[in-house]
Short mmCIF file of C-alpha atoms and ligand atoms in Angstrom, two decimals:
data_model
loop_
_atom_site.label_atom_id
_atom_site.label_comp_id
_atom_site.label_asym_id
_atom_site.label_seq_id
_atom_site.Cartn_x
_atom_site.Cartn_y
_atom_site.Cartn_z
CA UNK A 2 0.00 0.00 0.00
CA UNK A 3 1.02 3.54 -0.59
CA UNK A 4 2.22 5.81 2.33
CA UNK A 5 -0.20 9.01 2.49
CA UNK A 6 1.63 12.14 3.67
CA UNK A 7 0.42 15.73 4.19
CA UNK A 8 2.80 18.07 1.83
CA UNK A 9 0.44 21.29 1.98
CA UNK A 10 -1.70 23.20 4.34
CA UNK A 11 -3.44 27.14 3.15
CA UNK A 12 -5.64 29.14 5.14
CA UNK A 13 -7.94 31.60 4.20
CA UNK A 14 -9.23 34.28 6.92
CA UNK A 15 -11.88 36.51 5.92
CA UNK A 16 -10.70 40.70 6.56
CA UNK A 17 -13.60 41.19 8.90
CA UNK A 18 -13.50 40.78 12.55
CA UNK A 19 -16.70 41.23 15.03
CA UNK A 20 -15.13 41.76 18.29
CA UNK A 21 -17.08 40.18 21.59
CA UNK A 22 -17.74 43.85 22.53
CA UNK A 23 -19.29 44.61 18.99
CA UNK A 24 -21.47 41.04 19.13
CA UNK A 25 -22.76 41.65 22.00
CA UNK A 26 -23.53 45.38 21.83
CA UNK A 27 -25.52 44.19 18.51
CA UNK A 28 -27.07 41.40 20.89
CA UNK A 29 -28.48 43.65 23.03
CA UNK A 30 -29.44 46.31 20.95
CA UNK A 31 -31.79 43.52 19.00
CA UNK A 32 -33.54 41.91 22.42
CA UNK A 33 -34.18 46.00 23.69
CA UNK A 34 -35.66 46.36 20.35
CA UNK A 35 -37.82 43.10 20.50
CA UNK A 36 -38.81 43.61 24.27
CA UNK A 37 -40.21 47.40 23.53
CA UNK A 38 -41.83 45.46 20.24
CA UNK A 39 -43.57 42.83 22.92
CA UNK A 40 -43.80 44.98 25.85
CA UNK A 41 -47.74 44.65 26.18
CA UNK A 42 -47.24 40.39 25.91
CA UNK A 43 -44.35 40.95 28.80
CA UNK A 44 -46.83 43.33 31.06
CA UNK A 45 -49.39 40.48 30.92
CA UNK A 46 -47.20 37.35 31.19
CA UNK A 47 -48.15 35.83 27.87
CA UNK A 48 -43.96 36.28 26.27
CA UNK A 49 -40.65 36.40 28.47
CA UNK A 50 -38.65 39.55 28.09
CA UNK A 51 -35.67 38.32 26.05
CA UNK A 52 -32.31 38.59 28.40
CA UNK A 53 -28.98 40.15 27.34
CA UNK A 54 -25.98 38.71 26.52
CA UNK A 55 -22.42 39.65 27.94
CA UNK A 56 -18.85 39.35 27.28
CA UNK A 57 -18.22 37.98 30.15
CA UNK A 58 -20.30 35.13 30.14
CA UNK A 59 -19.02 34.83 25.93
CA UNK A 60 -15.62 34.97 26.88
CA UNK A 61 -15.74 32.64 30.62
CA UNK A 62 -18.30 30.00 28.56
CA UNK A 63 -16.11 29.15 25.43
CA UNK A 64 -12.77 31.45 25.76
CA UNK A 65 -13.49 33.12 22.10
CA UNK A 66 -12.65 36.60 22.05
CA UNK A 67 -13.27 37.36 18.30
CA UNK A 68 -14.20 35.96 15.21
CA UNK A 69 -13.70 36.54 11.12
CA UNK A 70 -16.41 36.83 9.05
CA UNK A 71 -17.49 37.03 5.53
CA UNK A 72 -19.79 40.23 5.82
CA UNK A 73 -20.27 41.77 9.15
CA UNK A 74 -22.50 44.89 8.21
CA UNK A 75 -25.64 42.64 8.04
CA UNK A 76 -24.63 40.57 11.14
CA UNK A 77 -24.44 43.71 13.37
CA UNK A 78 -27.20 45.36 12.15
CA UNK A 79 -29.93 44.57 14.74
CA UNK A 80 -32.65 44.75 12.14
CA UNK A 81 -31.09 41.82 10.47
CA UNK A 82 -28.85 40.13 12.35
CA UNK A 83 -27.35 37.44 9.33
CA UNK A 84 -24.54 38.02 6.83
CA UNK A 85 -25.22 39.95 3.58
CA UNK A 86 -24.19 38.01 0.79
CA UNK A 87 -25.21 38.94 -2.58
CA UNK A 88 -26.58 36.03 -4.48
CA UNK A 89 -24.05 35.47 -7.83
CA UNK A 90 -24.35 34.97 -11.56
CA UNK A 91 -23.79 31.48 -12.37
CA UNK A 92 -21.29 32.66 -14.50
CA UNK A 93 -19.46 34.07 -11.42
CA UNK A 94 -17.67 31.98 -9.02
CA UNK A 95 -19.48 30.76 -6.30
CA UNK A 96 -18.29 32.36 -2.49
CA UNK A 97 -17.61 29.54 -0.89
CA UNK A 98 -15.67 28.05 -4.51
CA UNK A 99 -13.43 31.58 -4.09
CA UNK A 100 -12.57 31.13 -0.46
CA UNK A 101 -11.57 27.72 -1.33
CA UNK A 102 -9.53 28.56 -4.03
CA UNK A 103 -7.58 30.59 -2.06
CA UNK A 104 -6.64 28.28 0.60
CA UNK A 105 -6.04 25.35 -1.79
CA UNK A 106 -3.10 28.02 -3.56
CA UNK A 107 -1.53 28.56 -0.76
CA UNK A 108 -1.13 24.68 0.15
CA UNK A 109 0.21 24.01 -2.89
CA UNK A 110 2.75 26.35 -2.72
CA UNK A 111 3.95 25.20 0.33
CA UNK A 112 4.16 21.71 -1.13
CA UNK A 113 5.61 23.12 -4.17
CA UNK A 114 2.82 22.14 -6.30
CA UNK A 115 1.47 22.54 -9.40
CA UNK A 116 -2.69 22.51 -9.62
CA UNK A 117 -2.58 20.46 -12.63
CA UNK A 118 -0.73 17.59 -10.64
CA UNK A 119 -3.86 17.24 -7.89
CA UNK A 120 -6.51 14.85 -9.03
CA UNK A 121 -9.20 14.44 -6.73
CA UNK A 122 -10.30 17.14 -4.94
CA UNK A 123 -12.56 16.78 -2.21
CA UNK A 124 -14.87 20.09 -0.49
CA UNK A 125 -15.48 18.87 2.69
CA UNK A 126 -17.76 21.00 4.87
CA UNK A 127 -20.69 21.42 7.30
CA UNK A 128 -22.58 23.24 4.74
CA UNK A 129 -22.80 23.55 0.64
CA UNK A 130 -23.97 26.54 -0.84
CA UNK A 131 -26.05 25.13 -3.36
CA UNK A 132 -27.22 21.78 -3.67
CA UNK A 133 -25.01 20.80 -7.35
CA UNK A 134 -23.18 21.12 -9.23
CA UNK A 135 -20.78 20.14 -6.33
CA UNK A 136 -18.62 23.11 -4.86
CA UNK A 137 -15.57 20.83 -4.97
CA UNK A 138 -16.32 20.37 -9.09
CA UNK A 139 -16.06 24.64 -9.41
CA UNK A 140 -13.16 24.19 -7.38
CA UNK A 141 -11.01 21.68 -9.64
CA UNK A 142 -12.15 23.78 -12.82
CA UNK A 143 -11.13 27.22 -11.23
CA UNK A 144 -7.58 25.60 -9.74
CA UNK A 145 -7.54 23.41 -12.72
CA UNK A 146 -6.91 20.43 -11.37
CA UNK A 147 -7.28 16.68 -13.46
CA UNK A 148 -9.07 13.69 -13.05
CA UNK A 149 -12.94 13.81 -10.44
CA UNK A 150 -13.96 15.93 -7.56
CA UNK A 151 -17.08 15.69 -4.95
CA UNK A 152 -18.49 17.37 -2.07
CA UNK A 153 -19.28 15.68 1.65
CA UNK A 154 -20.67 16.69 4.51
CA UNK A 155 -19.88 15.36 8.29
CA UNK A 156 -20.44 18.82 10.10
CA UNK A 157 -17.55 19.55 11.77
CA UNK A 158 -15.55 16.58 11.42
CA UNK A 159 -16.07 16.81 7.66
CA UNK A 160 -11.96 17.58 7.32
CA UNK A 161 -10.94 14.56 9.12
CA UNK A 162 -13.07 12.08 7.12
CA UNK A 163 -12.03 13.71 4.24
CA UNK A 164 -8.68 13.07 4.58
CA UNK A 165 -9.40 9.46 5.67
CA UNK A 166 -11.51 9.59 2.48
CA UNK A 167 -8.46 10.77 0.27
CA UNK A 168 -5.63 8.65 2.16
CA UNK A 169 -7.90 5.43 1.27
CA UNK A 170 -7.81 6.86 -2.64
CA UNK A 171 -3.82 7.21 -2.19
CA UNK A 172 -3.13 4.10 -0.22
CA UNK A 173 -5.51 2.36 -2.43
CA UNK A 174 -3.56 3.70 -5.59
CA UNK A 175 -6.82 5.37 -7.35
CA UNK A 176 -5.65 8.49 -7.15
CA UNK A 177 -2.08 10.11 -6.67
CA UNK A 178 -2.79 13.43 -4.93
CA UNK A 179 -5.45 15.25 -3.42
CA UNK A 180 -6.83 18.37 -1.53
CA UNK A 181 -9.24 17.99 0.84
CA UNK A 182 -10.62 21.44 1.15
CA UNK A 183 -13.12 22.78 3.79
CA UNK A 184 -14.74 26.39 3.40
CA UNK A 185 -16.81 26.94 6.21
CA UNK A 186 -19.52 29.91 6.37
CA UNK A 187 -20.63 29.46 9.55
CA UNK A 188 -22.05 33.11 9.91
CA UNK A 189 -24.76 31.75 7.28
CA UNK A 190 -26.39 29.29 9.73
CA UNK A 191 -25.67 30.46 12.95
CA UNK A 192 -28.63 32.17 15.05
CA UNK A 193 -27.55 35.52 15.56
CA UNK A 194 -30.48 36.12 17.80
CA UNK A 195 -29.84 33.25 19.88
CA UNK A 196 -28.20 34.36 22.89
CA UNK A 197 -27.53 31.00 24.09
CA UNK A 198 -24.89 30.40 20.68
CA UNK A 199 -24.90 33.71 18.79
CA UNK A 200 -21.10 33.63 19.89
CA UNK A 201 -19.80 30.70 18.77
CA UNK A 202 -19.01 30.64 14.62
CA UNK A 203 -17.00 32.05 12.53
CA UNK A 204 -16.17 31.76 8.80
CA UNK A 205 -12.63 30.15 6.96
CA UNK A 206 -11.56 28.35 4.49
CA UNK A 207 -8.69 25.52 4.75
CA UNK A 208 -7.22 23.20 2.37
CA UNK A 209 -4.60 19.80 2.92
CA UNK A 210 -2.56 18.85 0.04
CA UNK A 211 -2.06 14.69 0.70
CA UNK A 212 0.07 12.91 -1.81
CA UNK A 213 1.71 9.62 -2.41
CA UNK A 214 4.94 10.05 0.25
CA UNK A 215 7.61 8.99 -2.83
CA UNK A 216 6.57 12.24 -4.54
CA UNK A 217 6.64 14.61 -1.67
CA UNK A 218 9.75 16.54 -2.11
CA UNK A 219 9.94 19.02 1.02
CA UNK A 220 9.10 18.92 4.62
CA UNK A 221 5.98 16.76 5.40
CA UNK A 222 3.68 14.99 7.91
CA UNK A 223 3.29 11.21 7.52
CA UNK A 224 -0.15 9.88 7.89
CA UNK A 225 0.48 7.00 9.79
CA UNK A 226 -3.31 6.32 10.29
CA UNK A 227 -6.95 7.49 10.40
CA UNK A 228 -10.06 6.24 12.17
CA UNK A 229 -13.48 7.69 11.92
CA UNK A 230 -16.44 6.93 14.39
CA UNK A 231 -20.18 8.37 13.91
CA UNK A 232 -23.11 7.58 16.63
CA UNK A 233 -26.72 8.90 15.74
CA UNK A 234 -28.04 12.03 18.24
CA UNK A 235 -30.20 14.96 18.01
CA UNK A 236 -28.35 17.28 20.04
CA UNK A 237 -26.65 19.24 17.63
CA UNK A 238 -29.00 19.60 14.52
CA UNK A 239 -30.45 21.82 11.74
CA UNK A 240 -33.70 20.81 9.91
CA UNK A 241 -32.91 23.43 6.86
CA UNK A 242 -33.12 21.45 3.14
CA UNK A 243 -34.56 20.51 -0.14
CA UNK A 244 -37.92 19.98 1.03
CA UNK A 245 -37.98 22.92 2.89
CA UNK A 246 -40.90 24.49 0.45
CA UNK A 247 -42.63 21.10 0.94
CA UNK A 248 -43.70 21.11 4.57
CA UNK A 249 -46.54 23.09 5.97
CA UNK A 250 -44.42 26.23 7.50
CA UNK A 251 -41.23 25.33 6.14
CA UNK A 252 -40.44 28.62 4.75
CA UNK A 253 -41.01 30.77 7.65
CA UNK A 254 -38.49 32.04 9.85
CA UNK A 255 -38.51 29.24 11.75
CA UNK A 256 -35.40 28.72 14.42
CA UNK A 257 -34.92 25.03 13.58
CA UNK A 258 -33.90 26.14 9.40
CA UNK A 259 -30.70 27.16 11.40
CA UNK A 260 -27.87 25.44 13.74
CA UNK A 261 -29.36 24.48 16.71
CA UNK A 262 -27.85 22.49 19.76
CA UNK A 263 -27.95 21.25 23.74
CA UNK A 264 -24.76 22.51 24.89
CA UNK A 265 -24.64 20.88 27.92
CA UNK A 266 -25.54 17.84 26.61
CA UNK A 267 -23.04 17.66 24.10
CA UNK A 268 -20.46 18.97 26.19
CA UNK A 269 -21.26 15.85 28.67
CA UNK A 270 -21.89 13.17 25.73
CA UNK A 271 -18.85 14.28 22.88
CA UNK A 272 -15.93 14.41 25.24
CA UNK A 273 -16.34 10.74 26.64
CA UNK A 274 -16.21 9.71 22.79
CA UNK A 275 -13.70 11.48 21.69
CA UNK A 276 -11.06 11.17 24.46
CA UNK A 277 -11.91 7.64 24.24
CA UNK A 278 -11.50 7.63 20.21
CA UNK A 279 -8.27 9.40 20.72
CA UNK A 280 -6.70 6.83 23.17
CA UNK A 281 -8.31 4.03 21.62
CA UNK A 282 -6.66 5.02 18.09
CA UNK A 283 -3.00 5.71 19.65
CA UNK A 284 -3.47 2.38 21.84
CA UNK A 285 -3.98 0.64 18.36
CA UNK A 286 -1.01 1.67 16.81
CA UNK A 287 1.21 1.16 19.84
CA UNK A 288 1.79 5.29 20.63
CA UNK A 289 2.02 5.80 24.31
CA UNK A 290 0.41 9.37 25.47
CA UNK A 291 4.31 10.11 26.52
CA UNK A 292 5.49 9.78 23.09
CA UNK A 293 2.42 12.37 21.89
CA UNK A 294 3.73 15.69 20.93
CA UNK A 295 1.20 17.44 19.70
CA UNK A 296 -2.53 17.51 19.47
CA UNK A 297 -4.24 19.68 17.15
CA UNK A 298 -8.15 19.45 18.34
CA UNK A 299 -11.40 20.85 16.95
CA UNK A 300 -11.63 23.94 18.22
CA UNK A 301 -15.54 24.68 19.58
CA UNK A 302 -14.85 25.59 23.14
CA UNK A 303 -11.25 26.26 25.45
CA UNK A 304 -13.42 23.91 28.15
CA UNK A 305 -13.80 20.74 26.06
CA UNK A 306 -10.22 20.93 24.55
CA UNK A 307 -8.89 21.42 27.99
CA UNK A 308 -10.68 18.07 29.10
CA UNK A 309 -9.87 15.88 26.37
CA UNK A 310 -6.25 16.92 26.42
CA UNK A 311 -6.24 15.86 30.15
CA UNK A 312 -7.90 13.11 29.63
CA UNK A 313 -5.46 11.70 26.82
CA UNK A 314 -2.37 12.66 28.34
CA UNK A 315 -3.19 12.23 31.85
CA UNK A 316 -1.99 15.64 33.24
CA UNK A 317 -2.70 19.13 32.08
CA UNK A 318 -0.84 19.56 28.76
CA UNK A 319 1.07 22.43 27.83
CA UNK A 320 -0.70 25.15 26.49
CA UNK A 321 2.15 24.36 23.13
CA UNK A 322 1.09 20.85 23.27
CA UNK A 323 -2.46 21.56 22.46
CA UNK A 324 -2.69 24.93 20.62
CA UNK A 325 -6.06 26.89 20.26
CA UNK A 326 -6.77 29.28 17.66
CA UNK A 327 -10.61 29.61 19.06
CA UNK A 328 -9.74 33.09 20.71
CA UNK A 329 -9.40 34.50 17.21
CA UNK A 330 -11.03 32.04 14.80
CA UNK A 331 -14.28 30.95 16.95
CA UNK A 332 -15.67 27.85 15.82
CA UNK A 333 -15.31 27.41 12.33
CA UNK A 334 -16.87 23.77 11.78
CA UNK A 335 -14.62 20.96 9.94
CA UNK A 336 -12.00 24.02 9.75
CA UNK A 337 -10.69 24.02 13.50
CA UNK A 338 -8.38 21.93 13.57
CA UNK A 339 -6.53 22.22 10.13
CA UNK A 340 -6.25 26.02 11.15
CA UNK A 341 -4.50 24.34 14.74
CA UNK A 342 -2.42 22.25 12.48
CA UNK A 343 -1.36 24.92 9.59
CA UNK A 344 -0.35 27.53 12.34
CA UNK A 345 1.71 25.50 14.73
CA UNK A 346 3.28 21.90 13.20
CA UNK A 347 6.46 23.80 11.82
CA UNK A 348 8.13 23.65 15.02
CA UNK A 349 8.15 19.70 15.33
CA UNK A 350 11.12 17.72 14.59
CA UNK A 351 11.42 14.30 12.49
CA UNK A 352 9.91 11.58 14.59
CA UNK A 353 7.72 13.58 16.35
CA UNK A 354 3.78 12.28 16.58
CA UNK A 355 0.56 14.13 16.80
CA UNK A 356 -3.33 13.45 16.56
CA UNK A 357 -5.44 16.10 14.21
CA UNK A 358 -9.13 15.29 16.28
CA UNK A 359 -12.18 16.54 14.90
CA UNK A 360 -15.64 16.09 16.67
CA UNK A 361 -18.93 17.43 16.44
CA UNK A 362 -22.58 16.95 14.86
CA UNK A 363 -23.77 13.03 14.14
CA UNK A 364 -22.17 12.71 16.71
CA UNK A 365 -18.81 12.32 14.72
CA UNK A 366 -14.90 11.88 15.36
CA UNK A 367 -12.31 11.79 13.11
CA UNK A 368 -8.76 10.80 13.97
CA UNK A 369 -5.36 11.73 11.67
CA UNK A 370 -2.42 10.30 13.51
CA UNK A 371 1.13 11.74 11.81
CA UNK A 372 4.59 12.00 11.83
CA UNK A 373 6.62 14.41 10.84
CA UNK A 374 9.31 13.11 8.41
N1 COA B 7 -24.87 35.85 27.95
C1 COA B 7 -25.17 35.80 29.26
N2 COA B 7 -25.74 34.72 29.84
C2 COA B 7 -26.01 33.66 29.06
C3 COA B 7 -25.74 33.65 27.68
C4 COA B 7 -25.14 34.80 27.13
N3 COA B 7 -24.84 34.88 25.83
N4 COA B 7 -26.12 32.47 27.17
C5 COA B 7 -26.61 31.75 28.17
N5 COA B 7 -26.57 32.46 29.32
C6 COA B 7 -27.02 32.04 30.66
C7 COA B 7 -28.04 30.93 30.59
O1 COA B 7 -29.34 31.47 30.44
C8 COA B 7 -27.83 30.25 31.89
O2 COA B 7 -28.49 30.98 32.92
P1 COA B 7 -29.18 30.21 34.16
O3 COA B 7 -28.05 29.50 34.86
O4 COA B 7 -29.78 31.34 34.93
O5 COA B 7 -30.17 29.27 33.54
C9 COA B 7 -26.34 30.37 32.15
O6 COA B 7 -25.91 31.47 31.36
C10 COA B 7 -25.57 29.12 31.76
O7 COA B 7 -25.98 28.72 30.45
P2 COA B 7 -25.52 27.37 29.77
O8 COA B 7 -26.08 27.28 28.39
O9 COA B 7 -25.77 26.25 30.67
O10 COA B 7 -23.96 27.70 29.67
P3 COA B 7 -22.72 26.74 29.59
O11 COA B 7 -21.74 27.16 30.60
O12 COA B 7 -23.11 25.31 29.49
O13 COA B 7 -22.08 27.13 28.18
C11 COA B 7 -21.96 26.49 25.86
C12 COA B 7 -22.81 27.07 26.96
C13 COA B 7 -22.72 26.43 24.55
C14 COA B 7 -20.72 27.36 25.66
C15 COA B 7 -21.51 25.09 26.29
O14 COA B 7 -22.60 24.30 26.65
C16 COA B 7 -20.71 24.38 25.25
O15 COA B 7 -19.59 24.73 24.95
N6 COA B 7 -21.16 23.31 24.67
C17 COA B 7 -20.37 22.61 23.73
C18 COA B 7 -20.95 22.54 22.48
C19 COA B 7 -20.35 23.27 21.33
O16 COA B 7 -19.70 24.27 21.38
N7 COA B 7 -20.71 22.68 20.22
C20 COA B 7 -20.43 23.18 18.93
C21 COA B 7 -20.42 22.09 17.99
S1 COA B 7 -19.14 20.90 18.34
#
């Protein structure tokens, strides 16, 4: 079987930035507005005045300070309160096809690669802008890469199973070299107005370049295994889709056409899995938590990463040994953890071993254990 590796990583971070101060002045400004709307249902009983948020509580509950976005003049407009995106010709490229693009350049470059070399390209990601032709097809003919392309969808571990998906291909022999890519527009289905999780996304784009490890010709990651695990539950969900139109009040502003979840419940539910998927998948391959340099962990919330890095290395691990980007990035679906990974894997020396972890809605967990070579 061929040997997988990861040559290339490219981010792409949108220029705008809604500060926790901006969010939640927005926040508030739309529940005084709704509350003066209501005030005659709140004098009698009949409606609950709708509370405020704080940055405080945004900052203590998930320890994200700021996030990018693709348009924040919509978002923090409290008369709107969701990104303006101008619909596109079809002619045009598609926004999520652009951000994608952008992120896939830059990992080729850094695996000194040409476009035309790639040929499968996968667009893995919690959410497709349209329902075909697939994104990831727009993608290959704008990069103008050879051979087939498709989209998938896991949520937020959408990266890691596509890279399992693409290291099968490799290891397999049907294909020679791929990108998984994941643009993430989180800002699109996030409920603004939702105080309970109008502070958790954010919007990115990230790309891995995985090729056959004979061809790689500069630094690189071995992929020395991946493991994927999915187990059925409601808890984080959004009803939003093709038969939306069908359904008696489907097309009403209805709070389930967006991402909805029981925090607490997945907080208590995910981590068991996924500390257990971690161990389980290191135990398997022999890799003692002592020999583990580096984990690079979807990044939701400081709290669960904190746990399931105890809870895999048995101690508190080193704020290096378990990097977050969620103080800047937010949550940013399948993205997370490739943003974790791109930012801080240069420093690791040959012989080194890390996990990439994703986690999220399903439930699903995807596991990338590497090297670096
Ligand atoms: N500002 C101020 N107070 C808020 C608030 C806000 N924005 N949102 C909720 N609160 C209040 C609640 O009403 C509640 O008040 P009460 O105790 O009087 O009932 C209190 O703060 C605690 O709310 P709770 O929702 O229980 O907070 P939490 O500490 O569990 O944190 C999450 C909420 C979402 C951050 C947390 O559950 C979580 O991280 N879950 C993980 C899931 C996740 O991020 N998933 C993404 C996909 S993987």
């Amino acid at each position: 079987m061929l040997q997988p590796v990861i040559s290339g990583t490219g981010v792409y971070t949108p220029d705008q930035i809604i500060t926790n101060a901006e969010l939640v002045q927005t926040f508030n400004a739309y529940t005084d507005k709704m509350n003066a709307k209501n005030q005659a249902a709140i004098d009698t009983g009949e409606m609950e005045p709708l509370g405020h948020s704080s940055e405080e509580f945004v900052f203590n509950a998930s320890g994200i300070q700021q996030r990018f976005v693709m348009d924040k003049t919509g978002i923090l407009d409290p008369d709107v309160m969701h990104p303006h995106l101008p619909q596109r010709s079809d002619e045009e490229p598609g926004i999520m096809a652009e951000m994608a693009v952008d992120a896939c350049i830059k990992a080729l470059a850094q695996a000194d690669r040409n476009a035309d070399e790639v040929d499968l390209v996968i667009c893995a990601a919690s959410n497709h802008e349209r329902a075909y032709p697939a994104i990831a097809i727009e993608i290959q003919q704008l990069l103008g890469t050879s051979g087939f392309a498709f989209d998938m969808n896991v949520a937020c571990s959408s990266a890691t199973f596509g890279i399992q998906a693409a290291c099968d291909m490799i290891r397999s022999g049907s294909v020679r070299r791929a990108l998984v890519v994941n643009p993430e527009i989180c800002s699109g289905h996030l409920e603004w107005r939702d105080r309970d999780c109008h502070f958790i996304f954010g919007d990115v784009a990230t790309a891995t370049l995985i090729e056959c490890k004979e061809d790689a010709t500069g630094d690189h990651f071995e992929i020395l295994s991946t493991r994927c695990l999915t187990q059925f539950s409601n808890n984080i969900r959004n009803n939003n889709g093709f038969l939306r139109r069908s359904r008696p009040d489907g097309v009403k502003d209805r709070r389930d056409m967006q991402f909805m979840q029981n925090g607490r419940k997945v907080f208590k539910e995910v981590l068991p899995i996924v500390a257990g998927h971690i161990s389980g998948h290191m135990n398997d391959l022999g890799i003692d938590k002592n020999d583990l340099k580096r984990l690079w962990l979807h990044q939701a919330n400081k709290a669960m990463n904190d746990f399931i890095g105890r809870k895999v290395l048995g101690r508190v691990p080193d704020p290096d040994e378990q990097p977050n980007i969620l103080q800047d990035y937010a949550n940013t679906s399948s993205a997370g953890s490739i943003i974790a990974f791109s930012k801080y894997s240069d420093d690791l020396s040959p012989g080194d071993l890390g996990v990439i972890c994703s986690f999220g809605a399903g439930y699903s967990v995807g596991s990338v254990i590497v090297k670096r070579a």
